[in-house]
Short mmCIF file of C-alpha atoms in Angstrom, two decimals:
data_model
loop_
_atom_site.label_atom_id
_atom_site.label_comp_id
_atom_site.label_asym_id
_atom_site.label_seq_id
_atom_site.Cartn_x
_atom_site.Cartn_y
_atom_site.Cartn_z
CA MET A 1 0.00 0.00 0.00
CA SER A 2 3.00 2.31 0.15
CA GLN A 3 3.52 2.74 -3.57
CA THR A 4 2.70 6.09 -5.11
CA LEU A 5 0.22 5.76 -7.95
CA ARG A 6 0.81 8.10 -10.86
CA ARG A 7 -2.52 9.44 -12.02
CA THR A 8 -1.49 11.16 -15.26
CA LYS A 9 -0.93 8.75 -18.13
CA ILE A 10 2.04 8.70 -20.52
CA LEU A 11 2.00 8.05 -24.27
CA ALA A 12 5.21 7.15 -26.04
CA THR A 13 5.67 7.17 -29.81
CA LEU A 14 7.32 4.09 -31.26
CA GLY A 15 10.09 4.36 -33.83
CA PRO A 16 13.62 3.23 -34.63
CA ALA A 17 14.83 4.04 -31.11
CA THR A 18 12.25 1.73 -29.53
CA ASP A 19 12.89 -1.16 -31.93
CA ALA A 20 16.26 -1.97 -30.38
CA PRO A 21 16.22 -5.18 -28.29
CA GLY A 22 14.92 -4.67 -24.76
CA VAL A 23 13.95 -0.99 -25.15
CA LEU A 24 10.21 -1.61 -25.38
CA ASP A 25 10.25 -3.71 -22.22
CA GLU A 26 12.12 -0.92 -20.46
CA LEU A 27 9.59 1.68 -21.63
CA VAL A 28 6.66 -0.35 -20.32
CA ARG A 29 8.48 -1.04 -17.07
CA ALA A 30 9.28 2.69 -16.72
CA GLY A 31 5.59 3.54 -16.92
CA VAL A 32 4.29 3.92 -20.47
CA ASN A 33 0.51 3.47 -20.53
CA VAL A 34 -0.23 3.85 -24.25
CA VAL A 35 2.04 3.66 -27.29
CA ARG A 36 1.57 5.65 -30.50
CA LEU A 37 2.08 4.29 -33.99
CA ASN A 38 2.77 7.17 -36.36
CA PHE A 39 1.14 6.16 -39.65
CA SER A 40 3.03 8.98 -41.39
CA HIS A 41 6.00 6.63 -41.39
CA GLY A 42 6.51 2.91 -41.79
CA SER A 43 4.78 0.08 -43.63
CA PRO A 44 1.83 -2.03 -42.45
CA GLU A 45 4.36 -4.79 -41.73
CA HIS A 46 6.35 -2.43 -39.48
CA HIS A 47 3.19 -1.47 -37.58
CA ALA A 48 2.11 -5.11 -37.22
CA ALA A 49 5.51 -6.06 -35.80
CA ARG A 50 5.35 -3.22 -33.28
CA VAL A 51 1.80 -4.12 -32.22
CA ALA A 52 2.90 -7.72 -31.61
CA ALA A 53 5.94 -6.53 -29.64
CA VAL A 54 3.83 -4.21 -27.47
CA ARG A 55 1.28 -6.91 -26.70
CA ALA A 56 4.08 -9.33 -25.80
CA ALA A 57 5.84 -6.82 -23.54
CA ALA A 58 2.60 -5.88 -21.78
CA ALA A 59 1.72 -9.54 -21.18
CA LYS A 60 5.21 -10.35 -19.89
CA LEU A 61 5.18 -7.44 -17.44
CA GLY A 62 1.53 -7.77 -16.42
CA ARG A 63 0.58 -4.26 -17.61
CA GLU A 64 -2.36 -2.87 -19.56
CA VAL A 65 -0.88 -0.93 -22.49
CA GLY A 66 -3.11 0.69 -25.11
CA ILE A 67 -2.13 1.27 -28.75
CA LEU A 68 -2.96 4.46 -30.66
CA ALA A 69 -2.78 4.60 -34.47
CA ASP A 70 -2.15 8.19 -35.58
CA LEU A 71 -3.33 8.86 -39.14
CA GLN A 72 -1.17 11.10 -41.30
CA GLY A 73 -3.99 13.34 -42.48
CA PRO A 74 -3.81 15.88 -45.30
CA LYS A 75 -0.59 17.56 -44.26
CA ILE A 76 0.61 19.89 -47.04
CA ARG A 77 4.28 19.59 -47.87
CA ILE A 78 6.67 21.10 -50.34
CA GLU A 79 8.30 18.59 -52.69
CA LYS A 80 11.99 17.80 -53.09
CA PHE A 81 14.96 19.95 -54.08
CA GLU A 82 17.64 19.00 -56.60
CA GLU A 83 20.31 19.33 -53.92
CA GLY A 84 18.13 18.21 -51.00
CA LYS A 85 17.92 21.72 -49.52
CA VAL A 86 18.32 25.40 -50.38
CA VAL A 87 19.31 28.57 -48.53
CA LEU A 88 16.74 31.37 -48.77
CA SER A 89 17.24 35.03 -47.86
CA ALA A 90 14.65 37.50 -46.64
CA GLY A 91 13.41 39.69 -49.48
CA GLN A 92 14.05 37.28 -52.33
CA GLU A 93 11.22 35.94 -54.46
CA PHE A 94 10.35 32.24 -54.28
CA THR A 95 7.67 30.40 -56.26
CA LEU A 96 5.48 27.50 -55.11
CA VAL A 97 4.55 25.39 -58.13
CA CYS A 98 1.16 23.64 -57.92
CA ARG A 99 1.61 21.19 -60.79
CA ALA A 100 1.88 17.41 -60.69
CA ASP A 101 4.87 17.63 -63.04
CA ALA A 102 6.71 20.36 -61.10
CA PRO A 103 10.48 20.05 -61.53
CA ASP A 104 12.79 19.38 -58.59
CA GLY A 105 13.21 22.55 -56.58
CA ASP A 106 16.02 25.08 -56.42
CA ALA A 107 16.56 28.48 -54.80
CA ARG A 108 13.87 29.99 -57.07
CA GLN A 109 10.99 27.49 -56.84
CA VAL A 110 9.70 24.18 -55.49
CA GLY A 111 6.66 21.98 -56.06
CA VAL A 112 3.79 21.58 -53.55
CA SER A 113 1.94 18.35 -52.68
CA TYR A 114 -1.50 20.04 -52.57
CA LEU A 115 -2.28 21.28 -56.07
CA GLY A 116 -5.42 23.09 -54.89
CA LEU A 117 -3.33 25.52 -52.84
CA VAL A 118 -3.62 28.09 -55.65
CA ASN A 119 -7.37 28.31 -54.97
CA ASP A 120 -6.99 28.74 -51.20
CA VAL A 121 -4.49 31.60 -50.90
CA HIS A 122 -4.56 35.27 -51.86
CA PRO A 123 -2.03 38.09 -52.17
CA GLY A 124 -1.07 39.26 -48.70
CA ASP A 125 -1.44 35.83 -47.06
CA THR A 126 1.45 34.52 -44.97
CA LEU A 127 2.50 30.92 -45.54
CA LEU A 128 4.56 29.14 -42.92
CA LEU A 129 7.08 26.43 -43.80
CA ASP A 130 8.89 23.86 -41.65
CA ASP A 131 6.63 24.31 -38.58
CA GLY A 132 6.91 28.08 -38.83
CA LEU A 133 10.70 28.33 -39.01
CA MET A 134 10.37 30.03 -42.39
CA ALA A 135 7.66 32.43 -43.60
CA VAL A 136 6.78 33.72 -47.05
CA GLU A 137 4.25 36.35 -48.14
CA VAL A 138 2.02 35.66 -51.14
CA LEU A 139 2.58 38.31 -53.85
CA ALA A 140 0.50 36.95 -56.73
CA ILE A 141 -1.24 33.90 -58.15
CA GLU A 142 -0.11 33.24 -61.72
CA GLY A 143 -1.83 30.12 -63.12
CA PRO A 144 -0.45 27.14 -61.20
CA ASN A 145 2.28 29.27 -59.59
CA ILE A 146 2.15 31.10 -56.27
CA ARG A 147 4.72 33.88 -56.33
CA THR A 148 5.95 34.79 -52.83
CA ARG A 149 8.50 36.95 -51.03
CA VAL A 150 10.67 35.27 -48.38
CA LEU A 151 10.24 36.92 -44.95
CA THR A 152 12.85 35.03 -42.93
CA ASP A 153 16.36 33.81 -43.70
CA GLY A 154 16.96 30.10 -43.43
CA VAL A 155 17.53 26.67 -44.88
CA LEU A 156 14.59 24.84 -46.46
CA SER A 157 14.87 21.10 -47.10
CA ASN A 158 12.83 18.35 -48.73
CA ARG A 159 9.20 17.62 -47.82
CA LYS A 160 8.79 20.24 -45.11
CA GLY A 161 5.24 21.06 -43.98
CA LEU A 162 3.31 24.11 -45.16
CA ASN A 163 0.52 25.99 -43.33
CA ARG A 164 -1.40 29.20 -43.91
CA LEU A 165 -1.25 31.60 -40.97
CA GLY A 166 -4.79 31.72 -39.59
CA GLY A 167 -5.84 28.45 -41.24
CA GLY A 168 -8.54 28.28 -43.89
CA LEU A 169 -7.14 25.67 -46.28
CA SER A 170 -9.92 23.55 -47.76
CA LEU A 171 -8.50 20.03 -47.55
CA GLY A 172 -10.74 17.37 -46.04
CA ALA A 173 -9.54 15.59 -42.92
CA LEU A 174 -9.41 12.06 -44.34
CA THR A 175 -7.34 11.27 -47.41
CA ASP A 176 -7.68 8.05 -49.40
CA GLN A 177 -4.51 6.90 -47.67
CA ASP A 178 -6.06 7.60 -44.26
CA LYS A 179 -9.12 5.54 -45.17
CA ALA A 180 -6.85 2.62 -46.10
CA HIS A 181 -4.91 3.10 -42.87
CA ILE A 182 -8.13 2.94 -40.82
CA ARG A 183 -8.72 -0.54 -42.27
CA ILE A 184 -5.14 -1.52 -41.40
CA ALA A 185 -5.57 -0.16 -37.86
CA ALA A 186 -8.75 -2.20 -37.49
CA GLU A 187 -6.94 -5.36 -38.60
CA LEU A 188 -4.20 -4.67 -36.06
CA GLY A 189 -6.75 -4.32 -33.26
CA VAL A 190 -5.58 -0.91 -32.06
CA ASP A 191 -7.39 0.74 -29.16
CA PHE A 192 -7.40 4.36 -30.40
CA ILE A 193 -7.43 5.95 -33.87
CA ALA A 194 -6.31 9.59 -34.10
CA VAL A 195 -7.69 11.80 -36.88
CA SER A 196 -5.21 14.49 -37.95
CA PHE A 197 -6.33 17.98 -39.02
CA CYS A 198 -10.02 17.37 -38.30
CA ARG A 199 -12.19 20.43 -38.94
CA SER A 200 -15.66 19.40 -37.82
CA ALA A 201 -17.79 16.80 -36.08
CA ALA A 202 -18.56 15.37 -39.54
CA ASP A 203 -14.87 14.48 -39.99
CA MET A 204 -14.94 12.48 -36.75
CA ASP A 205 -18.28 10.85 -37.63
CA GLU A 206 -16.85 9.74 -40.97
CA ALA A 207 -13.73 8.28 -39.38
CA ARG A 208 -15.81 6.46 -36.75
CA ALA A 209 -18.12 5.00 -39.40
CA LEU A 210 -15.15 3.74 -41.42
CA ALA A 211 -13.58 2.19 -38.32
CA ARG A 212 -16.81 0.45 -37.29
CA ALA A 213 -17.36 -0.82 -40.83
CA ALA A 214 -13.87 -2.33 -40.67
CA GLY A 215 -14.72 -4.11 -37.42
CA SER A 216 -12.88 -1.79 -35.03
CA ASP A 217 -14.27 -0.58 -31.69
CA ALA A 218 -11.32 1.79 -31.19
CA PHE A 219 -11.93 5.11 -29.48
CA MET A 220 -11.70 8.04 -31.87
CA VAL A 221 -9.17 10.78 -31.08
CA ALA A 222 -9.63 14.27 -32.54
CA LYS A 223 -6.31 16.05 -33.03
CA ILE A 224 -6.94 19.76 -32.56
CA GLU A 225 -4.39 21.37 -34.88
CA ARG A 226 -6.39 23.60 -37.25
CA ALA A 227 -7.74 27.07 -36.62
CA GLU A 228 -11.12 25.81 -37.86
CA ALA A 229 -11.11 23.10 -35.20
CA ILE A 230 -10.99 25.75 -32.48
CA GLU A 231 -14.12 27.37 -33.93
CA ASN A 232 -15.90 23.97 -33.82
CA LEU A 233 -14.27 22.73 -30.62
CA VAL A 234 -17.42 21.77 -28.69
CA GLU A 235 -18.97 19.88 -31.61
CA ILE A 236 -15.72 18.06 -32.42
CA THR A 237 -15.24 17.12 -28.76
CA GLN A 238 -18.77 15.77 -28.50
CA ALA A 239 -18.22 13.66 -31.65
CA SER A 240 -14.98 12.18 -30.24
CA ASP A 241 -13.96 9.93 -27.37
CA VAL A 242 -10.61 11.68 -26.89
CA VAL A 243 -9.16 15.04 -27.95
CA MET A 244 -5.48 15.80 -28.42
CA VAL A 245 -3.91 19.23 -28.05
CA ALA A 246 -1.62 18.86 -31.08
CA ARG A 247 0.52 21.88 -30.38
CA GLY A 248 2.85 21.71 -33.39
CA ASP A 249 0.62 22.55 -36.33
CA LEU A 250 -1.88 24.36 -34.10
CA GLY A 251 0.83 26.74 -32.93
CA VAL A 252 1.88 27.37 -36.52
CA GLU A 253 -1.66 28.22 -37.65
CA ILE A 254 -2.74 30.41 -34.71
CA GLY A 255 0.63 31.76 -33.55
CA ASP A 256 2.66 30.86 -30.49
CA ALA A 257 1.22 33.63 -28.33
CA GLU A 258 -2.30 32.18 -28.52
CA LEU A 259 -1.27 28.60 -27.82
CA PRO A 260 -1.13 28.55 -23.98
CA GLY A 261 -4.63 29.93 -23.57
CA LEU A 262 -6.06 27.60 -26.20
CA GLN A 263 -4.38 24.59 -24.60
CA LYS A 264 -6.16 25.40 -21.34
CA LYS A 265 -9.44 25.93 -23.19
CA ILE A 266 -9.21 22.56 -24.98
CA ILE A 267 -8.42 20.71 -21.73
CA ARG A 268 -11.26 22.47 -19.90
CA THR A 269 -13.75 21.72 -22.71
CA ALA A 270 -12.81 18.02 -22.78
CA LEU A 271 -13.24 17.67 -19.02
CA GLU A 272 -16.59 19.48 -19.04
CA LEU A 273 -17.86 17.19 -21.81
CA ASN A 274 -16.61 14.00 -20.11
CA ARG A 275 -13.98 13.29 -22.75
CA THR A 276 -10.37 12.20 -22.32
CA VAL A 277 -7.65 14.70 -23.28
CA ILE A 278 -4.00 14.31 -24.35
CA THR A 279 -1.42 17.10 -24.42
CA ALA A 280 1.24 16.55 -27.09
CA THR A 281 4.19 17.90 -29.07
CA GLN A 282 7.68 18.91 -27.93
CA MET A 283 6.97 18.32 -24.25
CA LEU A 284 10.55 17.16 -23.56
CA GLN A 285 12.03 18.05 -26.95
CA SER A 286 15.55 18.69 -25.65
CA MET A 287 15.70 15.04 -24.51
CA VAL A 288 15.96 13.96 -28.14
CA ASP A 289 19.65 14.78 -27.68
CA ASN A 290 20.12 15.32 -23.92
CA PRO A 291 19.64 12.99 -20.93
CA ILE A 292 17.78 15.54 -18.78
CA PRO A 293 14.98 18.01 -19.62
CA THR A 294 15.18 21.77 -19.39
CA ARG A 295 13.45 23.59 -16.53
CA ALA A 296 11.06 25.13 -19.04
CA GLU A 297 10.05 21.66 -20.24
CA VAL A 298 9.53 20.51 -16.67
CA LEU A 299 7.20 23.45 -16.07
CA ASP A 300 5.37 22.83 -19.35
CA VAL A 301 4.58 19.22 -18.48
CA ALA A 302 3.70 20.10 -14.88
CA ASN A 303 1.31 22.87 -15.91
CA SER A 304 -0.47 20.50 -18.30
CA VAL A 305 -0.91 18.04 -15.43
CA ILE A 306 -2.17 20.70 -13.05
CA ASP A 307 -4.63 21.91 -15.72
CA GLY A 308 -6.13 18.39 -15.66
CA THR A 309 -4.87 16.68 -18.82
CA ASP A 310 -5.41 12.93 -18.76
CA ALA A 311 -2.19 12.15 -20.58
CA VAL A 312 1.05 13.68 -21.82
CA MET A 313 2.74 12.46 -24.98
CA LEU A 314 6.30 11.91 -26.13
CA SER A 315 7.02 12.01 -29.88
CA ALA A 316 10.58 12.19 -31.23
CA GLU A 317 11.85 11.86 -27.64
CA THR A 318 11.07 8.13 -27.71
CA ALA A 319 10.67 7.43 -31.45
CA SER A 320 14.09 8.61 -32.58
CA GLY A 321 15.78 10.19 -29.58
CA SER A 322 19.00 9.13 -27.89
CA TYR A 323 17.39 8.62 -24.47
CA PRO A 324 13.89 7.10 -24.89
CA VAL A 325 13.77 5.39 -21.49
CA LYS A 326 15.19 8.40 -19.64
CA ALA A 327 12.53 10.57 -21.32
CA VAL A 328 9.76 8.36 -19.93
CA GLU A 329 11.40 8.29 -16.50
CA ALA A 330 11.63 12.09 -16.52
CA MET A 331 7.97 12.35 -17.52
CA VAL A 332 7.01 10.05 -14.63
CA ARG A 333 8.94 12.20 -12.11
CA ILE A 334 7.42 15.43 -13.37
CA CYS A 335 3.87 14.05 -13.35
CA LEU A 336 4.22 12.75 -9.79
CA GLY A 337 5.64 16.06 -8.63
CA ALA A 338 2.85 18.05 -10.27
CA GLU A 339 0.15 15.75 -8.89
CA ARG A 340 1.28 16.57 -5.38
CA GLN A 341 0.17 20.15 -6.08
CA PHE A 342 -3.43 19.19 -6.86
CA ASP A 343 -6.22 20.80 -4.87
CA HIS A 344 -8.55 17.85 -4.34
CA ASP A 345 -11.54 19.86 -3.10
CA THR A 346 -14.09 19.45 -5.88
CA ASP A 347 -16.55 22.31 -6.30
CA PHE A 348 -19.85 20.48 -6.67
CA GLU A 349 -21.66 23.77 -7.22
CA LYS A 350 -20.09 23.72 -10.70
CA ALA A 351 -21.02 20.10 -11.37
CA PRO A 352 -23.39 19.43 -14.29
CA ARG A 353 -27.13 19.48 -13.57
CA ASN A 354 -29.98 17.39 -15.02
CA LEU A 355 -27.87 14.33 -15.76
CA GLN A 356 -29.47 12.02 -18.31
CA ARG A 357 -27.63 8.80 -17.44
CA ALA A 358 -27.68 6.69 -14.29
CA ASP A 359 -23.97 5.88 -14.54
CA GLN A 360 -23.10 9.60 -14.60
CA ALA A 361 -25.27 10.21 -11.54
CA ILE A 362 -23.63 7.30 -9.71
CA ALA A 363 -20.20 8.70 -10.61
CA MET A 364 -21.06 12.13 -9.20
CA ALA A 365 -22.54 10.62 -6.03
CA SER A 366 -19.39 8.54 -5.56
CA MET A 367 -17.19 11.60 -5.79
CA PHE A 368 -19.40 13.53 -3.37
CA LEU A 369 -19.03 10.71 -0.83
CA THR A 370 -15.28 10.58 -1.42
CA GLU A 371 -15.01 14.28 -0.57
CA HIS A 372 -16.94 13.89 2.68
CA ILE A 373 -15.81 10.60 4.20
CA GLN A 374 -12.46 8.87 4.28
CA VAL A 375 -12.17 6.07 1.71
CA ARG A 376 -9.13 4.30 0.30
CA ALA A 377 -10.41 3.76 -3.25
CA ILE A 378 -13.32 3.75 -5.66
CA ILE A 379 -13.94 0.45 -7.43
CA ALA A 380 -15.86 0.58 -10.71
CA LEU A 381 -17.15 -2.75 -11.98
CA THR A 382 -17.50 -1.82 -15.63
CA GLU A 383 -18.02 -3.44 -19.01
CA SER A 384 -16.94 -0.59 -21.31
CA GLY A 385 -14.99 1.58 -18.88
CA GLY A 386 -17.50 4.42 -19.19
CA THR A 387 -18.27 4.69 -15.47
CA ALA A 388 -14.57 4.87 -14.63
CA ARG A 389 -14.17 7.69 -17.17
CA TYR A 390 -17.09 9.64 -15.67
CA LEU A 391 -15.60 9.16 -12.19
CA SER A 392 -12.26 10.52 -13.38
CA ARG A 393 -13.77 13.83 -14.52
CA PHE A 394 -14.00 14.84 -10.85
CA ARG A 395 -10.67 15.32 -9.14
CA SER A 396 -10.28 13.05 -6.18
CA SER A 397 -7.65 12.15 -3.62
CA VAL A 398 -8.27 8.42 -4.12
CA PRO A 399 -7.51 6.06 -7.00
CA ILE A 400 -10.24 4.63 -9.21
CA TYR A 401 -9.84 0.94 -9.96
CA GLY A 402 -11.62 0.06 -13.20
CA LEU A 403 -12.37 -3.67 -13.15
CA SER A 404 -13.39 -5.20 -16.46
CA ARG A 405 -13.28 -8.59 -18.17
CA HIS A 406 -12.75 -6.98 -21.58
CA ASP A 407 -9.16 -6.52 -22.78
CA GLY A 408 -10.12 -3.56 -25.00
CA ALA A 409 -11.99 -1.76 -22.22
CA ARG A 410 -9.01 -2.09 -19.89
CA ARG A 411 -6.59 -0.79 -22.52
CA ARG A 412 -8.86 2.19 -23.25
CA MET A 413 -9.02 2.94 -19.51
CA ALA A 414 -5.21 2.99 -19.51
CA LEU A 415 -5.39 6.48 -21.05
CA VAL A 416 -7.71 7.97 -18.42
CA ARG A 417 -6.39 10.04 -15.53
CA ASP A 418 -6.84 8.56 -12.04
CA VAL A 419 -8.07 5.22 -13.44
CA PHE A 420 -6.12 1.99 -12.94
CA PRO A 421 -7.48 -0.89 -15.04
CA ILE A 422 -7.64 -4.35 -13.49
CA ASN A 423 -8.59 -7.65 -15.12
CA TYR A 424 -11.65 -9.04 -13.32
CA ASP A 425 -14.52 -11.12 -14.69
CA SER A 426 -17.87 -10.46 -13.00
CA ALA A 427 -19.96 -12.21 -15.68
CA GLY A 428 -22.67 -14.45 -14.25
CA LYS A 429 -22.23 -13.15 -10.69
CA ALA A 430 -24.89 -11.41 -8.65
CA THR A 431 -23.94 -7.83 -7.86
CA ARG A 432 -23.18 -8.55 -4.19
CA GLU A 433 -21.05 -11.56 -5.11
CA ALA A 434 -19.23 -9.52 -7.77
CA ALA A 435 -18.54 -6.74 -5.25
CA ARG A 436 -17.16 -9.16 -2.67
CA GLY A 437 -14.98 -10.84 -5.27
CA ALA A 438 -13.65 -7.49 -6.51
CA ILE A 439 -12.60 -6.39 -3.02
CA ARG A 440 -10.91 -9.72 -2.36
CA HIS A 441 -9.09 -9.51 -5.71
CA LEU A 442 -7.71 -6.03 -4.95
CA PHE A 443 -6.75 -7.16 -1.44
CA GLU A 444 -4.78 -10.07 -2.89
CA LEU A 445 -3.04 -7.69 -5.32
CA GLY A 446 -1.90 -5.58 -2.37
CA LEU A 447 -3.99 -2.58 -3.44
CA LEU A 448 -6.32 -2.73 -0.41
CA ALA A 449 -5.69 -3.54 3.25
CA GLU A 450 -7.87 -4.67 6.13
CA GLY A 451 -9.84 -1.77 7.54
CA ASP A 452 -9.92 0.24 4.29
CA ARG A 453 -13.22 1.77 3.29
CA VAL A 454 -14.13 1.62 -0.38
CA ILE A 455 -16.90 2.82 -2.64
CA ILE A 456 -17.95 0.28 -5.25
CA THR A 457 -20.11 1.00 -8.29
CA SER A 458 -21.82 -1.67 -10.35
CA GLY A 459 -24.97 -2.54 -12.28
CA ASP A 460 -27.83 -4.93 -11.64
CA HIS A 461 -27.02 -6.52 -15.00
CA MET A 462 -23.25 -6.85 -15.05
CA GLU A 463 -22.96 -7.78 -18.73
CA LEU A 464 -24.66 -4.65 -20.10
CA HIS A 465 -22.76 -1.57 -21.22
CA GLY A 466 -23.83 1.66 -19.47
CA ALA A 467 -25.88 -0.22 -16.86
CA THR A 468 -24.16 1.07 -13.69
CA ASN A 469 -26.91 2.01 -11.25
CA THR A 470 -25.67 0.92 -7.82
CA LEU A 471 -23.29 2.44 -5.27
CA ARG A 472 -22.11 0.66 -2.12
CA LEU A 473 -19.93 1.81 0.75
CA LEU A 474 -18.04 -1.19 2.14
CA GLN A 475 -15.08 -2.00 4.36
CA VAL A 476 -12.29 -4.52 3.84
CA GLY A 477 -12.38 -7.19 6.52
CA PRO A 478 -9.97 -9.98 7.44
CA ALA A 479 -8.47 -11.80 4.42
CA GLY A 480 -10.09 -9.30 2.10
CA ALA A 481 -13.68 -10.10 3.00
CA ALA A 482 -16.19 -7.34 2.26
CA GLU A 483 -18.07 -5.96 5.24
CA GLY A 484 -20.95 -3.52 5.44
CA LEU A 485 -20.57 -0.31 7.43
CA GLY A 486 -22.92 0.03 10.32
CA GLU A 487 -21.78 3.56 11.13
CA LEU A 488 -19.39 6.21 9.89
#
C-alpha cells in the first residue's frame, strides 16, 4: 500500500529508437501506458511487428498498455529539391509550383503536394514552412504558380510542412490513404485511432463509421491542430472519445502567443464534456539529444498536469531520440511532482445538472461521498470503462480501480487520468457476489488492506454496457472479506 500511484498517463511514440532489443520492455516497465504508432512513417508490416511486440511486452510485465494509431492526415508539404535543400534570404522571391509535373526545386521554386493551394491563398497571405521556421508572403497567383517573397532567412529542405497563418485551407480531414490506414488499424486491433487535421464533427463521424465498418471498436481521437477546429471545438469534442492538443501545427496556424490559452481551453472543454484529453508535441524536446529536460520543459509538463490533462505524450523523444527510457522516467517524475500540487476539493456547485444517465449520476454521487468521508479507493465494476471515465472527470484524492473482463476496455481505460485498469470477470455473478470478489481480488493484489473503506459501483445486470446504477460503501475485513458499514 506504500507505492505512489501516478494518475497522469504517458503516451510514447514508437520508432527506430524503440525497436532496439529490450527498449520496449524498459519503456513499459518505466511507466508507459499507451504507445503511439505514427502512420506517417513505416509500412503495415512495421506497424504489425510493433503491435505484436507491445502486446508481448505488456503480457510479460503484467501491464495494460493501449495502442494508438495516428493517421497522417492531409498535411501539405513542399516537394523535393535538386540538392536536398536550399538557402533562402529575406526579401528574395520564391515560387510555389502547384503542378503534378513540377520540376525538382532550387533556390527559385519548389513543387507543392496540394495542387489546390492556388485556390486557397490570396495576395497578402502569410504561408509558414517547416513548422513556422520560415515564412513567405504571397505576392501573386499566376496560373499554377504562387509567387511569394521570403520573410525570414533560413535553410529549407525536402518535404517540409506548409501551413497558412490563420488556417482556412480547404482540404478534407481524411485522405484516401487515411481511409486505407483505418482498415489496417482495425486489422491490427488498435485501441485508439487519431484523426489528424479534423475540422468538424462530420470528420470524426466519418472516421468512426469507417472504423466500425472495418470491425474496429477503437476510441476516436480528434487532433486539434487547425484554426477551424478551435471554432468547432465543442462539436468536435462531442463527436470524439478523446481530444489531443496537437501543439505543433496548431501553434503554426494560430501563432505561439495564442497557444497557452487555447491549450487550457481545450483541456477544460474536454473535461466538461466527459472526454479524455491528451497534451502533445515537444513536451521534452531537448531530450531527443540530452539525458535531462530543461526547466522550461519541466514546467510545461507540470502545468499540463495541473490543468487536468489525462495524458502527456512523447514524440521524437522516444521514437528517434537518444534517451527514450530516460525521457519516460523524466515524464514520470514530473507528473508525480505536479500531482502533489493538486487541490482535491471538488466544487460540486459547478457540477453538471440534469444528468441524463444513471452511470453519470452514480459517478457524481461517488465523488461527493469521497469528498466527505475517508475512503481508500473507488472500485468501478465496468463493461466498457465508461463509469470509470465519468468518475475521473472529478478530481479526487483516491484512485479509481476500473475492473473489467474486456481486454479492450481495460486498454482504453489505460489512457484515463486517475483510473487503474484491473482484469476481473464479474460475468454471471450477482452484484453482491461480484462486489465481494472485486474487493478480495484487490486485497490479494496488495492494493487494499484490512480496515480500508471503499466505494464500489456496479450494475444490476453486469454484462450490459452503461448499466451502472448501484453504489455501495463497504469496508475490507480480514483476508479481504467485504463488510458492510454500520456507522461512519
